[in-house]
Short mmCIF file of N, CA and C in Angstrom, two decimals:
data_model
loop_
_atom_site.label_atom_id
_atom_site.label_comp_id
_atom_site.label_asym_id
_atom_site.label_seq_id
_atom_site.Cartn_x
_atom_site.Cartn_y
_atom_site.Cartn_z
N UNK A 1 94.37 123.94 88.15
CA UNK A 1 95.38 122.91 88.00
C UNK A 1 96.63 123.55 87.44
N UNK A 2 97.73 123.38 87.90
CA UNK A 2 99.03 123.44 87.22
C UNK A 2 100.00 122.30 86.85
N UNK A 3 100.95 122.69 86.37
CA UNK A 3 101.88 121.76 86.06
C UNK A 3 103.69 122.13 87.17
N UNK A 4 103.86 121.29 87.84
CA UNK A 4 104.93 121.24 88.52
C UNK A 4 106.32 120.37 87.60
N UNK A 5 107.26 120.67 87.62
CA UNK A 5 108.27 120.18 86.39
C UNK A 5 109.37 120.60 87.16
N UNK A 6 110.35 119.34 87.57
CA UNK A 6 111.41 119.34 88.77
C UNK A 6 112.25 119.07 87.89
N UNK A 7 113.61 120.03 87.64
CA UNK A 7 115.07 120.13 86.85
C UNK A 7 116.54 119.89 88.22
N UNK A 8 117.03 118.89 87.52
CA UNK A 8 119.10 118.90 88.06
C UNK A 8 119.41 120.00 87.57
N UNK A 9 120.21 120.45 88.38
CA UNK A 9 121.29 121.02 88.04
C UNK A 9 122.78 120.17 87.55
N UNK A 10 123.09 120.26 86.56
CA UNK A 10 123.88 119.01 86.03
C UNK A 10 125.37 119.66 86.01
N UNK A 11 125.50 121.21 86.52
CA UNK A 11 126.74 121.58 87.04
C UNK A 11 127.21 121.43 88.55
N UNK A 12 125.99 121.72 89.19
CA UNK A 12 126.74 121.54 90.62
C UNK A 12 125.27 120.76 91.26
N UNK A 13 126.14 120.34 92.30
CA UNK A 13 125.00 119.88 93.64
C UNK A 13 125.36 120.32 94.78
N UNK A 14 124.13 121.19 95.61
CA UNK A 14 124.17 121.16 96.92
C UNK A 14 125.14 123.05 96.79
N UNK A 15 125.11 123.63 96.02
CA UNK A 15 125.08 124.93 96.08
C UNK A 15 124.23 125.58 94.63
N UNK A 16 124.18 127.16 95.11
CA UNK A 16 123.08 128.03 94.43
C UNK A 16 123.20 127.59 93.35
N UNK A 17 122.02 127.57 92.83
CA UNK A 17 122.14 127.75 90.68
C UNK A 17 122.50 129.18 90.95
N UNK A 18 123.05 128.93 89.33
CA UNK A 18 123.56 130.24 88.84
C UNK A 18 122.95 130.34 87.62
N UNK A 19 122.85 131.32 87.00
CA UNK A 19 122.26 131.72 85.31
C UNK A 19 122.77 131.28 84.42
N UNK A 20 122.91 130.05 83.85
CA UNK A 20 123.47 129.50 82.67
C UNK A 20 123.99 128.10 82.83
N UNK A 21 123.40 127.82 84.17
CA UNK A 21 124.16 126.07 84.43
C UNK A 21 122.73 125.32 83.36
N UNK A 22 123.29 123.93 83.55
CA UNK A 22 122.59 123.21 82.36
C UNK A 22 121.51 122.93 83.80
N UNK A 23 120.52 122.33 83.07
CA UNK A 23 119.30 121.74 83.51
C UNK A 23 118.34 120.90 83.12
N UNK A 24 118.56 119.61 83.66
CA UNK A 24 118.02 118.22 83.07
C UNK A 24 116.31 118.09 83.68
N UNK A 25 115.70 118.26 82.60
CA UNK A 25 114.59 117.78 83.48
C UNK A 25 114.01 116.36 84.01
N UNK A 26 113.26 116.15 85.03
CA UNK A 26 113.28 114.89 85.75
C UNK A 26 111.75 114.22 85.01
N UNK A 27 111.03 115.31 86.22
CA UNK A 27 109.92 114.72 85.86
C UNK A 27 108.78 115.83 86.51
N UNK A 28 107.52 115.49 85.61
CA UNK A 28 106.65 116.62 86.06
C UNK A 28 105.22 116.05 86.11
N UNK A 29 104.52 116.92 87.05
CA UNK A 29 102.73 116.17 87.84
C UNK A 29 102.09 117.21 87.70
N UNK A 30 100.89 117.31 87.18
CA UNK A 30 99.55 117.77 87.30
C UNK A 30 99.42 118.15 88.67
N UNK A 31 98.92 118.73 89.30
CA UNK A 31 98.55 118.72 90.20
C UNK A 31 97.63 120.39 91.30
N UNK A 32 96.93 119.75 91.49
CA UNK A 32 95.92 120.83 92.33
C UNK A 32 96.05 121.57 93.66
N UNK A 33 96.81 122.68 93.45
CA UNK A 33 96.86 122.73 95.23
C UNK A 33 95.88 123.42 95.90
N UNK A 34 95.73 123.45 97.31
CA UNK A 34 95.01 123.66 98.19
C UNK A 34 94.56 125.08 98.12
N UNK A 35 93.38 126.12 98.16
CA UNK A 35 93.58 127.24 98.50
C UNK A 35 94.18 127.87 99.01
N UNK A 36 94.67 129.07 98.97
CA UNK A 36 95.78 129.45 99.27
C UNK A 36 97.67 129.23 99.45
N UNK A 37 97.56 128.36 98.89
CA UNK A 37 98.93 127.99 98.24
C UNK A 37 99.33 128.66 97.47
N UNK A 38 100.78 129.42 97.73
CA UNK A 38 101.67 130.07 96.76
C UNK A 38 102.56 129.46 95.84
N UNK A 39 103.58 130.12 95.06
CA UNK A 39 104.53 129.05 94.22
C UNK A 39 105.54 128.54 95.68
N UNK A 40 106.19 129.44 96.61
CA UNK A 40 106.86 128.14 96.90
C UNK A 40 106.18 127.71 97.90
N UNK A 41 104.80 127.48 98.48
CA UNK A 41 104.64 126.40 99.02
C UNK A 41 104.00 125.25 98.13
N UNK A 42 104.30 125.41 96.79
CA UNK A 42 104.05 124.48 95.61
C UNK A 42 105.38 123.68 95.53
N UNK A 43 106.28 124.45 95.51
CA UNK A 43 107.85 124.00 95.53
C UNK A 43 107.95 123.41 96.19
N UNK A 44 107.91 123.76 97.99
CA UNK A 44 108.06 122.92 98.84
C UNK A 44 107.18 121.31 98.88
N UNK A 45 105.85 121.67 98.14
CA UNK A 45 105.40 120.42 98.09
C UNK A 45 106.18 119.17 97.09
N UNK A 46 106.80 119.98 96.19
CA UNK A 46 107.49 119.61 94.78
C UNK A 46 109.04 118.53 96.09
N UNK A 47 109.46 119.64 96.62
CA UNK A 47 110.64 119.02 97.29
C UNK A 47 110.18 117.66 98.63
N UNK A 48 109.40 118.09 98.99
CA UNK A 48 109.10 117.13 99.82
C UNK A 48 108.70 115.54 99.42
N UNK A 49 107.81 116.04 98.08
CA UNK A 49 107.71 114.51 97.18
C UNK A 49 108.71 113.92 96.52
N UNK A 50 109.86 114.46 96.53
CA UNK A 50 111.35 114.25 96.11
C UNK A 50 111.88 113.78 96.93
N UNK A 51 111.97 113.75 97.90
CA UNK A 51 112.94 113.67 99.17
C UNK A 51 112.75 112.73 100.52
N UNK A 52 110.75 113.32 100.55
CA UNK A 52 110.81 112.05 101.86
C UNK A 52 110.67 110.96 101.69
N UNK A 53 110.64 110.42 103.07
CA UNK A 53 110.27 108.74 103.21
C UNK A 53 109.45 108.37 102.41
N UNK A 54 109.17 107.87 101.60
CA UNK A 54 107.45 107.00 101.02
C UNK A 54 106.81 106.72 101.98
N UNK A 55 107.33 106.03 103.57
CA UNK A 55 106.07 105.19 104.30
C UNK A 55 106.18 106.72 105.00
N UNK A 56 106.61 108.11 105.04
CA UNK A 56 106.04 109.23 105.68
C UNK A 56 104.87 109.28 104.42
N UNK A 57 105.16 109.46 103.16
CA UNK A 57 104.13 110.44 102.05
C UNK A 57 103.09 109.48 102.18
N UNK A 58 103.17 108.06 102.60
CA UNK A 58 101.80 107.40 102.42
C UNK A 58 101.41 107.71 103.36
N UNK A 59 101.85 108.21 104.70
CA UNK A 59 100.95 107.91 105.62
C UNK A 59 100.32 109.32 105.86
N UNK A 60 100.33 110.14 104.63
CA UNK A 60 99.99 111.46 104.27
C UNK A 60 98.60 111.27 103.00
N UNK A 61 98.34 110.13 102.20
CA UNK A 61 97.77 110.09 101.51
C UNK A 61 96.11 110.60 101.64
N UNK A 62 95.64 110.67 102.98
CA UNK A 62 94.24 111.27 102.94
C UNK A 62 93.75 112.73 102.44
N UNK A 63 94.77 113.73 101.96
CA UNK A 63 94.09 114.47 101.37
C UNK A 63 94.62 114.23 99.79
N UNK A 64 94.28 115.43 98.59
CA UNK A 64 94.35 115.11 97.31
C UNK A 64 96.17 115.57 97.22
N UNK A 65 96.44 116.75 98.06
CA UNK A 65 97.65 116.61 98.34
C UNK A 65 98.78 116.29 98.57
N UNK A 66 98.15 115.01 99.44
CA UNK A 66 99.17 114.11 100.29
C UNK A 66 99.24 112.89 99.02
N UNK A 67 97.97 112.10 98.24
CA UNK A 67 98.16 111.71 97.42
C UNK A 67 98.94 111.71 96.30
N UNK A 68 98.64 113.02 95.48
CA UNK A 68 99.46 113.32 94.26
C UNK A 68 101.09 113.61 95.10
N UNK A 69 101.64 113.87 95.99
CA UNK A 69 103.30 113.75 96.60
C UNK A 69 103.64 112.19 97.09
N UNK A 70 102.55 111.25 97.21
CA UNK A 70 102.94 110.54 97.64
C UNK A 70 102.88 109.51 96.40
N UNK A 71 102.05 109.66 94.97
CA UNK A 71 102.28 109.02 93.68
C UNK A 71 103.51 109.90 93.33
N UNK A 72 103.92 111.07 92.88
CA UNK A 72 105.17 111.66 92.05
C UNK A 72 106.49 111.06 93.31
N UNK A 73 106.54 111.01 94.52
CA UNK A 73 107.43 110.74 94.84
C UNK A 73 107.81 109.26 94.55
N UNK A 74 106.85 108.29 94.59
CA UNK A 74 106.83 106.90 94.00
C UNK A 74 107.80 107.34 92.06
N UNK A 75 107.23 107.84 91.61
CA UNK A 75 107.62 107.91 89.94
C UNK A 75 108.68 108.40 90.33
N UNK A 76 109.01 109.33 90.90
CA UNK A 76 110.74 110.21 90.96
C UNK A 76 111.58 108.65 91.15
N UNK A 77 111.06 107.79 92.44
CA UNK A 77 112.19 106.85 93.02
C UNK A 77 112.39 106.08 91.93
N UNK A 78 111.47 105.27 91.39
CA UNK A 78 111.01 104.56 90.46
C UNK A 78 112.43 105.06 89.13
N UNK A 79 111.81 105.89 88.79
CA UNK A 79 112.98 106.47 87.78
C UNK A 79 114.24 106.72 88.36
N UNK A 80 114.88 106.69 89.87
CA UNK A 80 116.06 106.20 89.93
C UNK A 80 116.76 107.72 90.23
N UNK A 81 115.56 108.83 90.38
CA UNK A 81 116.55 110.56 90.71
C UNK A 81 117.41 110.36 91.76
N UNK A 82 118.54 110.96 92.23
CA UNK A 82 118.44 112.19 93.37
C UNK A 82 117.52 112.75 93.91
N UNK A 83 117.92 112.96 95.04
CA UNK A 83 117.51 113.81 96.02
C UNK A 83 117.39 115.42 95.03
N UNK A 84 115.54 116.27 95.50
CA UNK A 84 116.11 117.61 94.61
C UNK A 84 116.72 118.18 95.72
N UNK A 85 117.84 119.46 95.25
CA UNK A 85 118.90 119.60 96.69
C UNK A 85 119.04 120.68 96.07
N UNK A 86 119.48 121.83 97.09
CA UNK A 86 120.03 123.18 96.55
C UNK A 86 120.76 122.74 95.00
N UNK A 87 120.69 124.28 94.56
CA UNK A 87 120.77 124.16 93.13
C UNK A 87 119.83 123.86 92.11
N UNK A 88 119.14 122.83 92.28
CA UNK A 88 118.21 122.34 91.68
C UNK A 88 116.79 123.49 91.31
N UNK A 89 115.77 122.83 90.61
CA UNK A 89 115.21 123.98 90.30
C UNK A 89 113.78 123.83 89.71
N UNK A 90 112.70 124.08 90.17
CA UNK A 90 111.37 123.95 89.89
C UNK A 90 110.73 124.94 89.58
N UNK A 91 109.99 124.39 88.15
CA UNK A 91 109.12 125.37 87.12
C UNK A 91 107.42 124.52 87.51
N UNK A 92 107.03 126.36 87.53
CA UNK A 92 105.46 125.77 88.01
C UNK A 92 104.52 126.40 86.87
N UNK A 93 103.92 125.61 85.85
CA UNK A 93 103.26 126.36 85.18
C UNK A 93 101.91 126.47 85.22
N UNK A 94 101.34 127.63 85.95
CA UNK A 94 99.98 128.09 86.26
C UNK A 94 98.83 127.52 84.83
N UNK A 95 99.61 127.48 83.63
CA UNK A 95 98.53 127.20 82.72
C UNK A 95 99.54 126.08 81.72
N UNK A 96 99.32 125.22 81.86
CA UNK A 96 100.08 124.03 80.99
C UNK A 96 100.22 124.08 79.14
N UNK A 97 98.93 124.36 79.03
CA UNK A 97 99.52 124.96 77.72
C UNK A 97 100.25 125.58 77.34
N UNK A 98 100.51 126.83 77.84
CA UNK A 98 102.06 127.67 77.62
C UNK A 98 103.18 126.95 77.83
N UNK A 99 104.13 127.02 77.10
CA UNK A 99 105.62 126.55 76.79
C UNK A 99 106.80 127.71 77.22
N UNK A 100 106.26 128.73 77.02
CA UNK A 100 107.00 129.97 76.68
C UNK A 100 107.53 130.66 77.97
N UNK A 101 106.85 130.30 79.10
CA UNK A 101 107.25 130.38 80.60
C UNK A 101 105.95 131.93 80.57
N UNK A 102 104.68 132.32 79.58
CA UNK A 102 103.84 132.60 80.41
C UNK A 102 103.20 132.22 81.38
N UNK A 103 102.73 133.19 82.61
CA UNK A 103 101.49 132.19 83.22
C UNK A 103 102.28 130.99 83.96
N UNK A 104 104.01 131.66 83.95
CA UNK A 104 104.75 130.13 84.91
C UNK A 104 105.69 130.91 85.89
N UNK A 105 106.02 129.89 86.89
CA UNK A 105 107.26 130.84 87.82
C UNK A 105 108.18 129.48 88.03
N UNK A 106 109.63 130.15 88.08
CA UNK A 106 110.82 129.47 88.25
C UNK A 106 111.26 129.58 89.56
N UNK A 107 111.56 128.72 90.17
CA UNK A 107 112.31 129.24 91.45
C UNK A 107 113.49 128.10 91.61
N UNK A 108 114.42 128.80 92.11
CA UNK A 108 115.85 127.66 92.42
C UNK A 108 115.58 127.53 93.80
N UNK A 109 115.77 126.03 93.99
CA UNK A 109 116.46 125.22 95.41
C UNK A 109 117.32 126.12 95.96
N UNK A 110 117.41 127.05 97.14
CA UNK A 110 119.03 127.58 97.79
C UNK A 110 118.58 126.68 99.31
N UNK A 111 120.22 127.54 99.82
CA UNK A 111 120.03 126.25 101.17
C UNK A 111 118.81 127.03 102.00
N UNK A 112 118.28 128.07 101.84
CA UNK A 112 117.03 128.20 102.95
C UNK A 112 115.73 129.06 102.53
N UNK A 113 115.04 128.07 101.53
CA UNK A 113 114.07 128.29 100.55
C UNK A 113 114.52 128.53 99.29
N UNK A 114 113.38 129.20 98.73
CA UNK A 114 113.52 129.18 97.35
C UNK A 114 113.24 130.47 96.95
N UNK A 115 114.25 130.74 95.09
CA UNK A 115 114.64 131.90 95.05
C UNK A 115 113.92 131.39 93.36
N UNK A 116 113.20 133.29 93.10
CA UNK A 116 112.58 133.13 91.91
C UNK A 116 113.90 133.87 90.69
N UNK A 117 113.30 132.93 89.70
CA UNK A 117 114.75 133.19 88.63
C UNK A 117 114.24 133.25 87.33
N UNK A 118 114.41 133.92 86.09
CA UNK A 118 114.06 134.17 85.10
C UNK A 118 114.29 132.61 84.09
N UNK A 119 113.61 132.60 83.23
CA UNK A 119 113.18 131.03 83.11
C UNK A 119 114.49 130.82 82.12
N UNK A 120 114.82 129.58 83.30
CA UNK A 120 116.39 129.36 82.68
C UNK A 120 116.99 128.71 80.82
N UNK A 121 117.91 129.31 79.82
CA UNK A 121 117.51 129.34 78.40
C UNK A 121 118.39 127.98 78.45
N UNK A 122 119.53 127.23 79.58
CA UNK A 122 119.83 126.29 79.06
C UNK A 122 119.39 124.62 79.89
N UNK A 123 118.16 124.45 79.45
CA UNK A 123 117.62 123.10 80.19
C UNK A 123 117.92 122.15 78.83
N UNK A 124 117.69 120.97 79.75
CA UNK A 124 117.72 119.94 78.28
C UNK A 124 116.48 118.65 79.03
N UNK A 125 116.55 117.37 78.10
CA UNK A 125 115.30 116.85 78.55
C UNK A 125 114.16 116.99 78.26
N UNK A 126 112.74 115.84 78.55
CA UNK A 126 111.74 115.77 78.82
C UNK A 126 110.88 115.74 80.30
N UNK A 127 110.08 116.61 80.57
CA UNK A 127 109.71 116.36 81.94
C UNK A 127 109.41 114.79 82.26
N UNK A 128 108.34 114.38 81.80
CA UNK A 128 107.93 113.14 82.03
C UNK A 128 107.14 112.42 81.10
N UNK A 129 107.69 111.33 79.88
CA UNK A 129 107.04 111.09 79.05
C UNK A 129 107.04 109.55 79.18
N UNK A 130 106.27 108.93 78.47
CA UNK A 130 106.12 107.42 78.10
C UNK A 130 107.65 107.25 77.91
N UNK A 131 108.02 107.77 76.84
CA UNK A 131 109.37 107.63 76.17
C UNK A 131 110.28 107.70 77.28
N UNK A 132 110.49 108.16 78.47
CA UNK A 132 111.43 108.31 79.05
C UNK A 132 111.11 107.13 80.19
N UNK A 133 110.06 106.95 80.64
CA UNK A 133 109.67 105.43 81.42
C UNK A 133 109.98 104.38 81.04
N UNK A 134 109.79 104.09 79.62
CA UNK A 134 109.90 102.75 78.77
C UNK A 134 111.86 102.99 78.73
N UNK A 135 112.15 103.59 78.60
CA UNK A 135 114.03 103.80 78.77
C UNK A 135 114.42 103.85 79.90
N UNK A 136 113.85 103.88 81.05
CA UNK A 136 114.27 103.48 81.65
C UNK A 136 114.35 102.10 82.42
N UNK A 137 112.71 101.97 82.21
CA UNK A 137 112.15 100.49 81.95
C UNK A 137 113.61 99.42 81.28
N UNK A 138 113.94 99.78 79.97
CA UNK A 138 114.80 99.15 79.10
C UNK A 138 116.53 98.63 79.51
N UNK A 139 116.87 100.14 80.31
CA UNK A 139 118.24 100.34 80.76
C UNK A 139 118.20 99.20 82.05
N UNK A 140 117.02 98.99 82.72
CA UNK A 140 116.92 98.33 83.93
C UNK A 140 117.48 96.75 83.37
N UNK A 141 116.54 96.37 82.14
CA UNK A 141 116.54 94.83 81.93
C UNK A 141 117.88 94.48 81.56
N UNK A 142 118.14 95.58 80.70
CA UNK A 142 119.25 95.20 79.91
C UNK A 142 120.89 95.49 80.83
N UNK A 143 120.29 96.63 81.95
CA UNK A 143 122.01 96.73 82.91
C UNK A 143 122.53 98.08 82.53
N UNK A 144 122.11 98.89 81.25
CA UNK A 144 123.06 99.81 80.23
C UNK A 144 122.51 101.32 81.13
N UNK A 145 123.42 102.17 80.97
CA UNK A 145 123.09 103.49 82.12
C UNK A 145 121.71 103.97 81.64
N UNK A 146 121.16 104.66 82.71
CA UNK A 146 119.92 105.02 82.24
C UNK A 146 119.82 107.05 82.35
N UNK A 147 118.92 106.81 82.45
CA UNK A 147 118.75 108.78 82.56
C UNK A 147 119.80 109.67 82.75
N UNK A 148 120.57 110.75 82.17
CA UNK A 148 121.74 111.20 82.34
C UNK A 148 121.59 112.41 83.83
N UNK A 149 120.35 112.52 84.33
CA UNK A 149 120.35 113.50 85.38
C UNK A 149 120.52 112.71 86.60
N UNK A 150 120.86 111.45 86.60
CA UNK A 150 121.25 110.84 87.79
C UNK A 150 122.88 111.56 88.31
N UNK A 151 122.81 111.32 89.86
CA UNK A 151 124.48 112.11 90.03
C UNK A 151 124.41 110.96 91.09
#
């Protein structure tokens, strides 16, 4: 099992990260991949549950795969993201307990795949907590802006 954890780029959209842009984190899933799966075809699974249709990811739900992209892409919409888009940037951590970026790989969104990058020192955010559901939950009832990694 790893941990997948999808970051904005909160300087630019839709070109390369660079080493020192900020980075909001969104939200992050448990999740099991298939034998033989590398980090970026982890990524790519990461982007695809970001991005596609819902009635495509449901109609993907028969393996454990297609499931867990087709629940995180539900929570991404739900919470109101962007599209992840060049720039952007996904941390995969092989062992969830580590914090420290052992046992993890970074790779940035570019426009044609993904590029591995030393684990970036200025992110801000929570991947995905109660605390950040219930606020957004809150911002909804009440009208008041919600999550600052929206663009």
């Amino acid at each position: 099992m790893l941990m997948v954890t999808m970051y904005h780029n909160m300087r630019t959209w839709f070109s390369p990260y660079r080493d020192g842009q900020v980075l909001a984190a969104t939200t992050s899933h448990r999740f099991t991949p298939p034998v033989g799966w590398d980090a970026d075809a982890v990524a790519e699974w990461a982007f695809d549950a970001c991005n596609a249709d819902l009635h495509d990811l449901e109609t993907r739900r028969t393996t454990p795969e297609g499931e867990a992209a087709f629940l995180a892409g539900c929570v991404y919409r739900l919470l109101g993201f962007r599209s992840l888009s060049t720039g952007d940037v996904v941390h995969i951590e092989y062992d969830p307990a580590s914090s420290d970026g052992t046992g993890s790989t970074w790779l940035a969104c570019d426009p044609f795949g993904w590029r591995p990058i030393s684990a970036p020192s200025n992110r801000t955010g929570e991947p995905l907590t109660a605390a950040k559901v219930y606020q957004h939950l809150t911002s909804q009832r009440t009208g008041t802006a919600a999550t600052p990694s929206r663009v």
